[in-house]
């Protein structure tokens, strides 16, 4: 089975073509084509993601990226001719994108594909809609089903993927998903069963990194900037002159809160002219506080549910210190719990993870009628459709 996957939930436009041989979760996967265009440089000027610009950029770049990915994948063609019956919706909503796609489809022989997977949430709704409308028009033209995928489920699969296979997971598994929009502890008693056992009550952890970076006059996205400075501070071996709170660390639940930590940083640096050394000292103290909270809450969840597999996913899982802390946690304290971290290239948003999650979705049920698929900015993993009877 060959799946074309589309991801436009935030500020990366990504398309991949993944071939799956065999049945989920034991299939052998081959990434036939994969491309990603980051809009980070454009959003940097605004200090964060600017939704209207994200939408416009997705619309502008989807067809060029599709062209590149199809060229890379070298798929066999069918004798079919594309149909343009469903183009009205795309024309009405995305005129330029519709014109580009129409011109592309008129030239392109129909490739042998089995399904189109597309992220339908969570994320920025205007951005999600571009990908969904594009997927629907493409699927109608090539007579393929559309498989809606939850972006966070994608991050879980990213962590389990070694480039050709998914790890064989022992349940119960626990996923700590840490990104720009989410901080969640998700319990999986089996494949396709997601129970949200903890989440942030205010800011997401990536958002806290981005906001603190902004206070330090560092560019967006702030995670890598803070991480770099914290690493520099750690390499000197001296302890930071700052200490920040660990919100909700001892509270008897698995929820998180990061807005108090962010405010503590704001007060600590108020009215100061910061040197690079100060920035490093704040970065390391902030990173320490975040890491301790993430570890503390994860331990609570592991203990409560006798977790056998720990999955770390989302953009923040690129953080070296956090990766190390979780590696040590499993080695030293939970040797019977296997840890999976995403390969660096798959930590940020990408479409390979959407193809993998799409393949799983197809194993668990028939995809819905394409016209019923809508963008849902707040889509939760707990809403994932149940296993087919
Ligand atoms: O998963 P992702 O690419 O997009 C969302 O779905 O939100 O995550 C982006 C977030 C941003 O907040 C970014 O600052 C953060 O991941 N991030 C990091 C690092 N690299 C990216 N945070 C901490 N340390 C990093 N090295
Ligand atoms: Zn993400």
mmCIF file of C-alpha atoms and ligand atoms in Angstrom:
data_model
loop_
_atom_site.group_PDB
_atom_site.id
_atom_site.type_symbol
_atom_site.label_atom_id
_atom_site.label_comp_id
_atom_site.label_asym_id
_atom_site.label_seq_id
_atom_site.Cartn_x
_atom_site.Cartn_y
_atom_site.Cartn_z
ATOM 1 C CA UNK A 1 0.000 0.000 0.000
ATOM 2 C CA UNK A 2 1.316 3.443 -0.901
ATOM 3 C CA UNK A 3 0.189 6.501 1.067
ATOM 4 C CA UNK A 4 0.693 10.140 0.197
ATOM 5 C CA UNK A 5 0.591 12.269 3.347
ATOM 6 C CA UNK A 6 0.086 15.998 3.811
ATOM 7 C CA UNK A 7 0.907 18.070 6.912
ATOM 8 C CA UNK A 8 0.028 21.778 7.210
ATOM 9 C CA UNK A 9 -1.041 22.188 10.839
ATOM 10 C CA UNK A 10 1.441 24.892 11.792
ATOM 11 C CA UNK A 11 4.439 26.470 10.082
ATOM 12 C CA UNK A 12 5.891 23.553 8.125
ATOM 13 C CA UNK A 13 4.463 22.491 4.780
ATOM 14 C CA UNK A 14 5.272 18.801 4.409
ATOM 15 C CA UNK A 15 4.404 15.992 2.008
ATOM 16 C CA UNK A 16 5.654 12.420 2.013
ATOM 17 C CA UNK A 17 5.024 9.219 0.102
ATOM 18 C CA UNK A 18 5.421 6.086 2.187
ATOM 19 C CA UNK A 19 5.074 2.511 0.997
ATOM 20 C CA UNK A 20 3.869 -0.021 3.553
ATOM 21 C CA UNK A 21 4.367 -3.703 2.976
ATOM 22 C CA UNK A 22 2.434 -5.904 5.383
ATOM 23 C CA UNK A 23 -0.079 -5.197 8.082
ATOM 24 C CA UNK A 24 0.109 -2.565 10.822
ATOM 25 C CA UNK A 25 1.892 -2.666 13.286
ATOM 26 C CA UNK A 26 4.290 -5.179 11.719
ATOM 27 C CA UNK A 27 4.595 -3.585 8.302
ATOM 28 C CA UNK A 28 7.853 -2.746 6.636
ATOM 29 C CA UNK A 29 7.870 0.887 5.543
ATOM 30 C CA UNK A 30 9.820 2.560 2.806
ATOM 31 C CA UNK A 31 9.894 6.340 2.550
ATOM 32 C CA UNK A 32 9.682 6.831 -1.207
ATOM 33 C CA UNK A 33 9.600 10.604 -1.114
ATOM 34 C CA UNK A 34 9.698 13.254 1.592
ATOM 35 C CA UNK A 35 9.931 17.020 1.509
ATOM 36 C CA UNK A 36 9.353 19.804 3.954
ATOM 37 C CA UNK A 37 9.413 23.553 3.707
ATOM 38 C CA UNK A 38 9.757 25.466 6.952
ATOM 39 C CA UNK A 39 8.232 28.941 7.194
ATOM 40 C CA UNK A 40 10.206 29.757 10.330
ATOM 41 C CA UNK A 41 12.258 32.515 8.720
ATOM 42 C CA UNK A 42 9.066 34.325 7.663
ATOM 43 C CA UNK A 43 7.345 34.072 11.049
ATOM 44 C CA UNK A 44 10.464 35.099 12.961
ATOM 45 C CA UNK A 45 9.737 38.732 12.165
ATOM 46 C CA UNK A 46 6.449 38.444 14.100
ATOM 47 C CA UNK A 47 7.993 36.595 17.055
ATOM 48 C CA UNK A 48 5.673 33.608 16.534
ATOM 49 C CA UNK A 49 3.470 31.910 13.975
ATOM 50 C CA UNK A 50 1.204 34.357 12.150
ATOM 51 C CA UNK A 51 -1.812 32.194 11.060
ATOM 52 C CA UNK A 52 -2.851 34.161 7.953
ATOM 53 C CA UNK A 53 0.696 34.047 6.629
ATOM 54 C CA UNK A 54 1.026 30.341 7.456
ATOM 55 C CA UNK A 55 -2.118 29.648 5.414
ATOM 56 C CA UNK A 56 -0.909 31.713 2.461
ATOM 57 C CA UNK A 57 2.511 30.050 2.450
ATOM 58 C CA UNK A 58 1.029 26.535 2.591
ATOM 59 C CA UNK A 59 -1.175 27.393 -0.391
ATOM 60 C CA UNK A 60 1.818 28.770 -2.297
ATOM 61 C CA UNK A 61 4.151 25.844 -1.653
ATOM 62 C CA UNK A 62 1.967 22.705 -1.671
ATOM 63 C CA UNK A 63 2.063 22.092 -5.440
ATOM 64 C CA UNK A 64 5.848 22.666 -5.784
ATOM 65 C CA UNK A 65 6.455 20.299 -2.846
ATOM 66 C CA UNK A 66 4.104 17.680 -4.298
ATOM 67 C CA UNK A 67 5.953 17.925 -7.613
ATOM 68 C CA UNK A 68 9.272 17.325 -5.871
ATOM 69 C CA UNK A 69 8.039 14.413 -3.763
ATOM 70 C CA UNK A 70 6.423 12.659 -6.731
ATOM 71 C CA UNK A 71 9.625 13.054 -8.737
ATOM 72 C CA UNK A 72 11.605 11.549 -5.864
ATOM 73 C CA UNK A 73 9.180 8.647 -5.386
ATOM 74 C CA UNK A 74 9.227 7.478 -9.039
ATOM 75 C CA UNK A 75 5.889 5.660 -8.720
ATOM 76 C CA UNK A 76 4.418 3.648 -11.579
ATOM 77 C CA UNK A 77 1.486 5.320 -13.352
ATOM 78 C CA UNK A 78 -2.028 4.106 -14.051
ATOM 79 C CA UNK A 79 -3.978 4.569 -17.282
ATOM 80 C CA UNK A 80 -6.619 6.659 -15.507
ATOM 81 C CA UNK A 81 -7.270 10.284 -16.319
ATOM 82 C CA UNK A 82 -7.795 12.761 -13.494
ATOM 83 C CA UNK A 83 -11.297 14.079 -12.848
ATOM 84 C CA UNK A 84 -11.922 17.667 -11.846
ATOM 85 C CA UNK A 85 -15.504 17.377 -10.543
ATOM 86 C CA UNK A 86 -14.554 18.285 -6.980
ATOM 87 C CA UNK A 87 -12.551 21.340 -7.853
ATOM 88 C CA UNK A 88 -15.312 23.828 -7.092
ATOM 89 C CA UNK A 89 -14.669 23.789 -3.337
ATOM 90 C CA UNK A 90 -10.960 24.273 -3.785
ATOM 91 C CA UNK A 91 -11.540 27.010 -6.359
ATOM 92 C CA UNK A 92 -13.918 28.827 -4.042
ATOM 93 C CA UNK A 93 -11.641 28.621 -1.013
ATOM 94 C CA UNK A 94 -8.135 28.640 -2.465
ATOM 95 C CA UNK A 95 -8.197 30.146 -5.915
ATOM 96 C CA UNK A 96 -4.428 30.292 -6.522
ATOM 97 C CA UNK A 97 -3.812 26.840 -5.121
ATOM 98 C CA UNK A 98 -6.647 25.431 -7.262
ATOM 99 C CA UNK A 99 -5.148 26.984 -10.400
ATOM 100 C CA UNK A 100 -1.694 25.575 -9.581
ATOM 101 C CA UNK A 101 -3.065 22.123 -8.801
ATOM 102 C CA UNK A 102 -5.227 22.050 -11.924
ATOM 103 C CA UNK A 103 -2.261 22.887 -14.130
ATOM 104 C CA UNK A 104 -0.140 20.262 -12.350
ATOM 105 C CA UNK A 105 -2.771 17.507 -12.628
ATOM 106 C CA UNK A 106 -3.369 18.186 -16.312
ATOM 107 C CA UNK A 107 0.296 17.371 -16.989
ATOM 108 C CA UNK A 108 0.941 14.649 -14.429
ATOM 109 C CA UNK A 109 0.083 11.017 -15.253
ATOM 110 C CA UNK A 110 -1.964 9.487 -12.403
ATOM 111 C CA UNK A 111 0.451 7.767 -9.990
ATOM 112 C CA UNK A 112 -0.292 4.427 -8.358
ATOM 113 C CA UNK A 113 -1.335 5.389 -4.839
ATOM 114 C CA UNK A 114 -3.779 3.828 -2.377
ATOM 115 C CA UNK A 115 -4.737 6.652 -0.031
ATOM 116 C CA UNK A 116 -4.111 10.253 0.926
ATOM 117 C CA UNK A 117 -3.561 10.954 4.618
ATOM 118 C CA UNK A 118 -3.956 14.493 5.888
ATOM 119 C CA UNK A 119 -3.618 16.186 9.276
ATOM 120 C CA UNK A 120 -7.056 17.488 10.357
ATOM 121 C CA UNK A 121 -6.059 18.718 13.822
ATOM 122 C CA UNK A 122 -4.957 19.918 16.266
ATOM 123 C CA UNK A 123 -3.292 23.072 14.956
ATOM 124 C CA UNK A 124 -4.119 26.386 13.351
ATOM 125 C CA UNK A 125 -7.476 25.959 11.615
ATOM 126 C CA UNK A 126 -6.786 28.200 8.594
ATOM 127 C CA UNK A 127 -3.535 26.283 8.025
ATOM 128 C CA UNK A 128 -5.194 22.885 8.515
ATOM 129 C CA UNK A 129 -7.942 23.765 6.032
ATOM 130 C CA UNK A 130 -5.463 24.406 3.209
ATOM 131 C CA UNK A 131 -4.040 20.898 3.586
ATOM 132 C CA UNK A 132 -7.490 19.335 3.903
ATOM 133 C CA UNK A 133 -8.913 21.108 0.844
ATOM 134 C CA UNK A 134 -5.805 20.208 -1.118
ATOM 135 C CA UNK A 135 -6.065 16.546 -0.029
ATOM 136 C CA UNK A 136 -9.747 16.398 -0.952
ATOM 137 C CA UNK A 137 -9.212 17.872 -4.438
ATOM 138 C CA UNK A 138 -6.247 15.614 -5.113
ATOM 139 C CA UNK A 139 -8.063 12.527 -3.815
ATOM 140 C CA UNK A 140 -11.124 13.291 -5.946
ATOM 141 C CA UNK A 141 -8.983 13.842 -9.045
ATOM 142 C CA UNK A 142 -7.146 10.559 -8.537
ATOM 143 C CA UNK A 143 -10.100 8.630 -7.074
ATOM 144 C CA UNK A 144 -8.501 7.854 -3.699
ATOM 145 C CA UNK A 145 -9.807 7.749 -0.114
ATOM 146 C CA UNK A 146 -8.824 10.524 2.312
ATOM 147 C CA UNK A 147 -7.628 9.438 5.753
ATOM 148 C CA UNK A 148 -7.853 12.136 8.452
ATOM 149 C CA UNK A 149 -4.955 11.978 10.923
ATOM 150 C CA UNK A 150 -4.460 13.507 14.369
ATOM 151 C CA UNK A 151 -1.152 15.422 14.377
ATOM 152 C CA UNK A 152 -0.308 14.220 17.910
ATOM 153 C CA UNK A 153 -0.803 10.592 16.890
ATOM 154 C CA UNK A 154 1.715 11.400 14.164
ATOM 155 C CA UNK A 155 4.254 12.508 16.789
ATOM 156 C CA UNK A 156 3.785 9.179 18.613
ATOM 157 C CA UNK A 157 4.529 7.234 15.425
ATOM 158 C CA UNK A 158 7.521 9.479 14.699
ATOM 159 C CA UNK A 159 9.127 8.302 17.922
ATOM 160 C CA UNK A 160 8.480 4.638 17.229
ATOM 161 C CA UNK A 161 9.837 4.722 13.663
ATOM 162 C CA UNK A 162 13.391 3.620 12.955
ATOM 163 C CA UNK A 163 13.282 4.395 9.234
ATOM 164 C CA UNK A 164 11.705 1.114 8.165
ATOM 165 C CA UNK A 165 9.681 -0.352 11.032
ATOM 166 C CA UNK A 166 7.638 0.608 14.072
ATOM 167 C CA UNK A 167 9.004 -0.517 17.422
ATOM 168 C CA UNK A 168 7.153 -3.451 18.941
ATOM 169 C CA UNK A 169 5.441 -1.727 21.822
ATOM 170 C CA UNK A 170 4.700 -3.382 25.134
ATOM 171 C CA UNK A 171 1.544 -2.021 26.745
ATOM 172 C CA UNK A 172 0.628 -0.100 28.782
ATOM 173 C CA UNK A 173 2.618 2.578 27.007
ATOM 174 C CA UNK A 174 2.837 6.212 27.992
ATOM 175 C CA UNK A 175 3.445 9.050 25.537
ATOM 176 C CA UNK A 176 4.732 12.383 26.748
ATOM 177 C CA UNK A 177 3.949 14.759 23.907
ATOM 178 C CA UNK A 178 5.711 18.102 24.170
ATOM 179 C CA UNK A 179 5.366 20.653 21.399
ATOM 180 C CA UNK A 180 4.598 24.292 20.707
ATOM 181 C CA UNK A 181 0.881 23.780 21.277
ATOM 182 C CA UNK A 182 0.723 20.718 23.546
ATOM 183 C CA UNK A 183 1.993 19.156 26.729
ATOM 184 C CA UNK A 184 0.194 15.870 27.269
ATOM 185 C CA UNK A 185 0.611 12.557 29.000
ATOM 186 C CA UNK A 186 -1.277 9.969 27.002
ATOM 187 C CA UNK A 187 -1.797 6.436 28.265
ATOM 188 C CA UNK A 188 -2.101 3.682 25.656
ATOM 189 C CA UNK A 189 -3.399 0.357 26.916
ATOM 190 C CA UNK A 190 -3.237 -0.919 23.344
ATOM 191 C CA UNK A 191 -2.797 0.443 19.827
ATOM 192 C CA UNK A 192 -5.453 2.985 18.954
ATOM 193 C CA UNK A 193 -6.500 3.499 22.579
ATOM 194 C CA UNK A 194 -5.615 6.919 23.873
ATOM 195 C CA UNK A 195 -6.431 8.154 27.346
ATOM 196 C CA UNK A 196 -5.394 11.657 28.300
ATOM 197 C CA UNK A 197 -4.118 11.375 31.883
ATOM 198 C CA UNK A 198 -2.359 14.731 32.137
ATOM 199 C CA UNK A 199 -2.077 17.987 30.246
ATOM 200 C CA UNK A 200 -1.052 21.575 30.691
ATOM 201 C CA UNK A 201 -3.542 23.855 32.375
ATOM 202 C CA UNK A 202 -2.067 26.934 30.676
ATOM 203 C CA UNK A 203 0.991 27.227 28.400
ATOM 204 C CA UNK A 204 2.480 24.339 26.454
ATOM 205 C CA UNK A 205 6.111 23.604 27.205
ATOM 206 C CA UNK A 206 7.312 24.677 23.730
ATOM 207 C CA UNK A 207 5.296 27.863 24.096
ATOM 208 C CA UNK A 208 7.072 28.534 27.419
ATOM 209 C CA UNK A 209 10.449 28.057 25.701
ATOM 210 C CA UNK A 210 9.363 30.442 22.945
ATOM 211 C CA UNK A 211 8.055 33.087 25.379
ATOM 212 C CA UNK A 212 11.108 32.975 27.630
ATOM 213 C CA UNK A 213 13.336 33.256 24.556
ATOM 214 C CA UNK A 214 11.420 36.356 23.575
ATOM 215 C CA UNK A 215 12.030 37.884 27.026
ATOM 216 C CA UNK A 216 15.722 37.241 26.461
ATOM 217 C CA UNK A 217 15.537 38.952 23.038
ATOM 218 C CA UNK A 218 16.212 35.683 21.254
ATOM 219 C CA UNK A 219 14.532 34.862 17.934
ATOM 220 C CA UNK A 220 11.589 32.510 17.293
ATOM 221 C CA UNK A 221 11.492 29.532 17.696
ATOM 222 C CA UNK A 222 12.982 29.899 21.144
ATOM 223 C CA UNK A 223 13.514 26.226 22.054
ATOM 224 C CA UNK A 224 16.740 25.698 20.108
ATOM 225 C CA UNK A 225 18.062 29.148 21.184
ATOM 226 C CA UNK A 226 17.536 28.433 24.885
ATOM 227 C CA UNK A 227 18.806 24.896 24.527
ATOM 228 C CA UNK A 228 22.033 26.132 22.891
ATOM 229 C CA UNK A 229 22.654 28.643 25.697
ATOM 230 C CA UNK A 230 21.808 26.167 28.429
ATOM 231 C CA UNK A 231 24.290 23.739 26.922
ATOM 232 C CA UNK A 232 26.972 26.428 26.866
ATOM 233 C CA UNK A 233 26.276 27.178 30.533
ATOM 234 C CA UNK A 234 26.419 23.492 31.475
ATOM 235 C CA UNK A 235 29.775 23.084 29.748
ATOM 236 C CA UNK A 236 31.326 25.667 32.119
ATOM 237 C CA UNK A 237 30.333 23.538 35.123
ATOM 238 C CA UNK A 238 29.350 26.551 37.249
ATOM 239 C CA UNK A 239 25.864 26.631 38.717
ATOM 240 C CA UNK A 240 23.355 29.227 37.592
ATOM 241 C CA UNK A 241 22.721 32.371 39.605
ATOM 242 C CA UNK A 242 18.995 31.882 38.973
ATOM 243 C CA UNK A 243 16.549 29.359 40.402
ATOM 244 C CA UNK A 244 13.013 29.052 39.092
ATOM 245 C CA UNK A 245 9.934 27.309 40.540
ATOM 246 C CA UNK A 246 8.809 23.801 39.550
ATOM 247 C CA UNK A 247 5.038 24.414 39.167
ATOM 248 C CA UNK A 248 2.696 21.624 40.291
ATOM 249 C CA UNK A 249 5.597 19.221 40.702
ATOM 250 C CA UNK A 250 4.359 17.782 43.979
ATOM 251 C CA UNK A 251 0.634 18.074 43.247
ATOM 252 C CA UNK A 252 -1.224 14.781 43.303
ATOM 253 C CA UNK A 253 -2.121 14.653 39.585
ATOM 254 C CA UNK A 254 -0.422 14.482 36.205
ATOM 255 C CA UNK A 255 -1.317 17.975 34.942
ATOM 256 C CA UNK A 256 1.257 20.643 34.158
ATOM 257 C CA UNK A 257 1.434 24.417 34.438
ATOM 258 C CA UNK A 258 4.131 26.562 32.862
ATOM 259 C CA UNK A 259 2.739 30.081 32.996
ATOM 260 C CA UNK A 260 3.987 30.672 36.567
ATOM 261 C CA UNK A 261 7.472 29.586 35.556
ATOM 262 C CA UNK A 262 7.389 32.001 32.629
ATOM 263 C CA UNK A 263 6.282 34.828 34.948
ATOM 264 C CA UNK A 264 9.061 33.952 37.417
ATOM 265 C CA UNK A 265 11.598 34.395 34.609
ATOM 266 C CA UNK A 266 10.011 37.710 33.661
ATOM 267 C CA UNK A 267 10.344 39.048 37.234
ATOM 268 C CA UNK A 268 13.870 37.736 37.668
ATOM 269 C CA UNK A 269 15.180 39.650 34.646
ATOM 270 C CA UNK A 270 12.957 42.735 34.932
ATOM 271 C CA UNK A 271 14.806 46.029 34.426
ATOM 272 C CA UNK A 272 18.085 44.246 33.788
ATOM 273 C CA UNK A 273 20.368 44.707 30.838
ATOM 274 C CA UNK A 274 21.199 41.145 29.937
ATOM 275 C CA UNK A 275 24.638 39.993 28.895
ATOM 276 C CA UNK A 276 25.138 36.762 26.957
ATOM 277 C CA UNK A 277 26.283 35.203 30.229
ATOM 278 C CA UNK A 278 22.998 36.210 31.921
ATOM 279 C CA UNK A 279 21.052 34.687 29.044
ATOM 280 C CA UNK A 280 22.939 31.439 29.466
ATOM 281 C CA UNK A 281 22.321 31.449 33.229
ATOM 282 C CA UNK A 282 18.565 32.041 32.750
ATOM 283 C CA UNK A 283 18.412 29.409 29.994
ATOM 284 C CA UNK A 284 20.001 26.667 32.069
ATOM 285 C CA UNK A 285 17.885 27.433 35.158
ATOM 286 C CA UNK A 286 14.723 27.498 33.033
ATOM 287 C CA UNK A 287 15.624 24.263 31.243
ATOM 288 C CA UNK A 288 16.362 22.588 34.589
ATOM 289 C CA UNK A 289 12.974 23.627 35.990
ATOM 290 C CA UNK A 290 11.091 22.394 32.904
ATOM 291 C CA UNK A 291 12.971 19.103 32.815
ATOM 292 C CA UNK A 292 12.395 18.392 36.495
ATOM 293 C CA UNK A 293 8.652 18.957 36.107
ATOM 294 C CA UNK A 294 8.431 16.782 32.983
ATOM 295 C CA UNK A 295 10.373 13.991 34.688
ATOM 296 C CA UNK A 296 8.399 14.268 37.944
ATOM 297 C CA UNK A 297 5.006 14.075 36.257
ATOM 298 C CA UNK A 298 6.104 11.250 33.979
ATOM 299 C CA UNK A 299 7.335 9.236 36.981
ATOM 300 C CA UNK A 300 3.994 9.725 38.679
ATOM 301 C CA UNK A 301 2.220 8.382 35.571
ATOM 302 C CA UNK A 302 4.623 5.442 35.143
ATOM 303 C CA UNK A 303 4.129 4.419 38.775
ATOM 304 C CA UNK A 304 0.355 4.778 38.670
ATOM 305 C CA UNK A 305 -0.123 2.710 35.520
ATOM 306 C CA UNK A 306 2.816 0.277 35.561
ATOM 307 C CA UNK A 307 4.008 1.573 32.229
ATOM 308 C CA UNK A 308 6.243 -0.705 30.083
ATOM 309 C CA UNK A 309 7.025 1.677 27.226
ATOM 310 C CA UNK A 310 7.715 5.396 27.351
ATOM 311 C CA UNK A 311 7.374 7.445 24.169
ATOM 312 C CA UNK A 312 8.677 10.990 23.983
ATOM 313 C CA UNK A 313 7.424 13.053 21.059
ATOM 314 C CA UNK A 314 6.854 16.555 19.684
ATOM 315 C CA UNK A 315 9.181 19.422 18.785
ATOM 316 C CA UNK A 316 10.545 19.890 22.322
ATOM 317 C CA UNK A 317 11.813 16.296 22.320
ATOM 318 C CA UNK A 318 14.674 17.636 20.170
ATOM 319 C CA UNK A 319 16.061 19.173 23.380
ATOM 320 C CA UNK A 320 19.361 17.485 24.268
ATOM 321 C CA UNK A 321 19.067 17.944 28.035
ATOM 322 C CA UNK A 322 15.492 16.608 28.117
ATOM 323 C CA UNK A 323 16.477 13.613 25.955
ATOM 324 C CA UNK A 324 19.364 12.864 28.297
ATOM 325 C CA UNK A 325 17.258 13.221 31.435
ATOM 326 C CA UNK A 326 14.672 10.740 30.109
ATOM 327 C CA UNK A 327 17.350 8.320 28.947
ATOM 328 C CA UNK A 328 18.868 8.377 32.436
ATOM 329 C CA UNK A 329 15.449 8.019 34.055
ATOM 330 C CA UNK A 330 14.716 4.792 32.186
ATOM 331 C CA UNK A 331 18.220 3.384 32.580
ATOM 332 C CA UNK A 332 18.565 4.148 36.293
ATOM 333 C CA UNK A 333 15.066 4.029 37.741
ATOM 334 C CA UNK A 334 12.883 2.095 35.281
ATOM 335 C CA UNK A 335 15.092 -0.492 33.558
ATOM 336 C CA UNK A 336 11.979 -2.514 32.594
ATOM 337 C CA UNK A 337 10.466 0.433 30.777
ATOM 338 C CA UNK A 338 11.713 0.936 27.206
ATOM 339 C CA UNK A 339 12.169 4.515 26.038
ATOM 340 C CA UNK A 340 11.577 5.645 22.463
ATOM 341 C CA UNK A 341 12.783 9.033 21.263
ATOM 342 C CA UNK A 342 12.222 10.340 17.745
ATOM 343 C CA UNK A 343 15.218 10.531 15.433
ATOM 344 C CA UNK A 344 16.337 14.151 15.251
ATOM 345 C CA UNK A 345 15.041 14.574 11.695
ATOM 346 C CA UNK A 346 11.570 13.476 12.798
ATOM 347 C CA UNK A 347 11.251 15.592 15.961
ATOM 348 C CA UNK A 348 9.780 18.570 14.167
ATOM 349 C CA UNK A 349 6.571 18.426 12.180
ATOM 350 C CA UNK A 350 6.881 16.216 9.112
ATOM 351 C CA UNK A 351 4.650 14.190 6.820
ATOM 352 C CA UNK A 352 6.299 10.779 7.272
ATOM 353 C CA UNK A 353 4.643 10.589 10.691
ATOM 354 C CA UNK A 354 1.286 11.455 9.109
ATOM 355 C CA UNK A 355 1.703 8.632 6.573
ATOM 356 C CA UNK A 356 2.527 6.148 9.377
ATOM 357 C CA UNK A 357 -0.455 7.253 11.461
ATOM 358 C CA UNK A 358 -2.583 7.123 8.285
ATOM 359 C CA UNK A 359 -1.551 3.498 7.744
ATOM 360 C CA UNK A 360 -2.585 2.720 11.336
ATOM 361 C CA UNK A 361 -5.934 4.490 10.858
ATOM 362 C CA UNK A 362 -6.637 2.352 7.764
ATOM 363 C CA UNK A 363 -5.978 -0.779 9.833
ATOM 364 C CA UNK A 364 -8.551 0.369 12.404
ATOM 365 C CA UNK A 365 -11.431 1.250 10.104
ATOM 366 C CA UNK A 366 -12.730 2.490 6.780
ATOM 367 C CA UNK A 367 -11.918 6.157 6.210
ATOM 368 C CA UNK A 368 -14.873 8.556 6.416
ATOM 369 C CA UNK A 369 -16.414 10.154 3.312
ATOM 370 C CA UNK A 370 -14.011 12.898 2.243
ATOM 371 C CA UNK A 371 -16.640 15.652 2.371
ATOM 372 C CA UNK A 372 -17.214 14.999 6.082
ATOM 373 C CA UNK A 373 -13.594 15.745 7.004
ATOM 374 C CA UNK A 374 -13.145 19.117 8.692
ATOM 375 C CA UNK A 375 -10.312 20.968 10.394
ATOM 376 C CA UNK A 376 -10.445 20.830 14.187
ATOM 377 C CA UNK A 377 -7.936 23.124 15.884
ATOM 378 C CA UNK A 378 -8.502 21.470 19.274
ATOM 379 C CA UNK A 379 -8.787 17.861 18.151
ATOM 380 C CA UNK A 380 -7.915 15.554 21.044
ATOM 381 C CA UNK A 381 -6.337 12.107 20.851
ATOM 382 C CA UNK A 382 -9.106 10.915 23.157
ATOM 383 C CA UNK A 383 -11.531 11.440 20.216
ATOM 384 C CA UNK A 384 -9.683 8.935 18.010
ATOM 385 C CA UNK A 385 -12.283 6.672 16.330
ATOM 386 C CA UNK A 386 -12.658 3.318 18.060
ATOM 387 C CA UNK A 387 -11.328 0.090 16.638
ATOM 388 C CA UNK A 388 -13.538 -1.423 13.954
ATOM 389 C CA UNK A 389 -15.867 -4.154 15.234
HETATM 390 O O1 LIG B 1 6.060 19.763 17.281
HETATM 391 P P1 LIG B 1 6.516 21.087 16.810
HETATM 392 O O2 LIG B 1 7.526 21.137 15.692
HETATM 393 O O3 LIG B 1 5.296 21.961 16.382
HETATM 394 C C1 LIG B 1 4.093 21.906 17.043
HETATM 395 O O4 LIG B 1 3.317 20.960 16.748
HETATM 396 O O5 LIG B 1 3.898 22.774 17.924
HETATM 397 O O6 LIG B 1 7.107 21.872 18.095
HETATM 398 C C2 LIG B 1 7.604 23.169 18.012
HETATM 399 C C3 LIG B 1 8.116 23.589 19.371
HETATM 400 C C4 LIG B 1 8.502 25.062 19.446
HETATM 401 O O7 LIG B 1 7.897 25.641 20.586
HETATM 402 C C5 LIG B 1 10.013 25.031 19.597
HETATM 403 O O8 LIG B 1 10.545 26.126 20.330
HETATM 404 C C6 LIG B 1 10.217 23.729 20.316
HETATM 405 O O9 LIG B 1 9.298 22.842 19.718
HETATM 406 N N1 LIG B 1 11.591 23.211 20.182
HETATM 407 C C7 LIG B 1 12.435 23.053 21.223
HETATM 408 C C8 LIG B 1 13.668 22.601 20.678
HETATM 409 N N2 LIG B 1 13.516 22.506 19.327
HETATM 410 C C9 LIG B 1 12.239 22.879 19.047
HETATM 411 N N3 LIG B 1 12.271 23.252 22.545
HETATM 412 C C10 LIG B 1 13.315 23.015 23.354
HETATM 413 N N4 LIG B 1 14.524 22.599 22.908
HETATM 414 C C11 LIG B 1 14.746 22.367 21.601
HETATM 415 N N5 LIG B 1 15.950 21.962 21.177
HETATM 416 ZN ZN1 LIG B 2 3.971 19.036 16.061
#
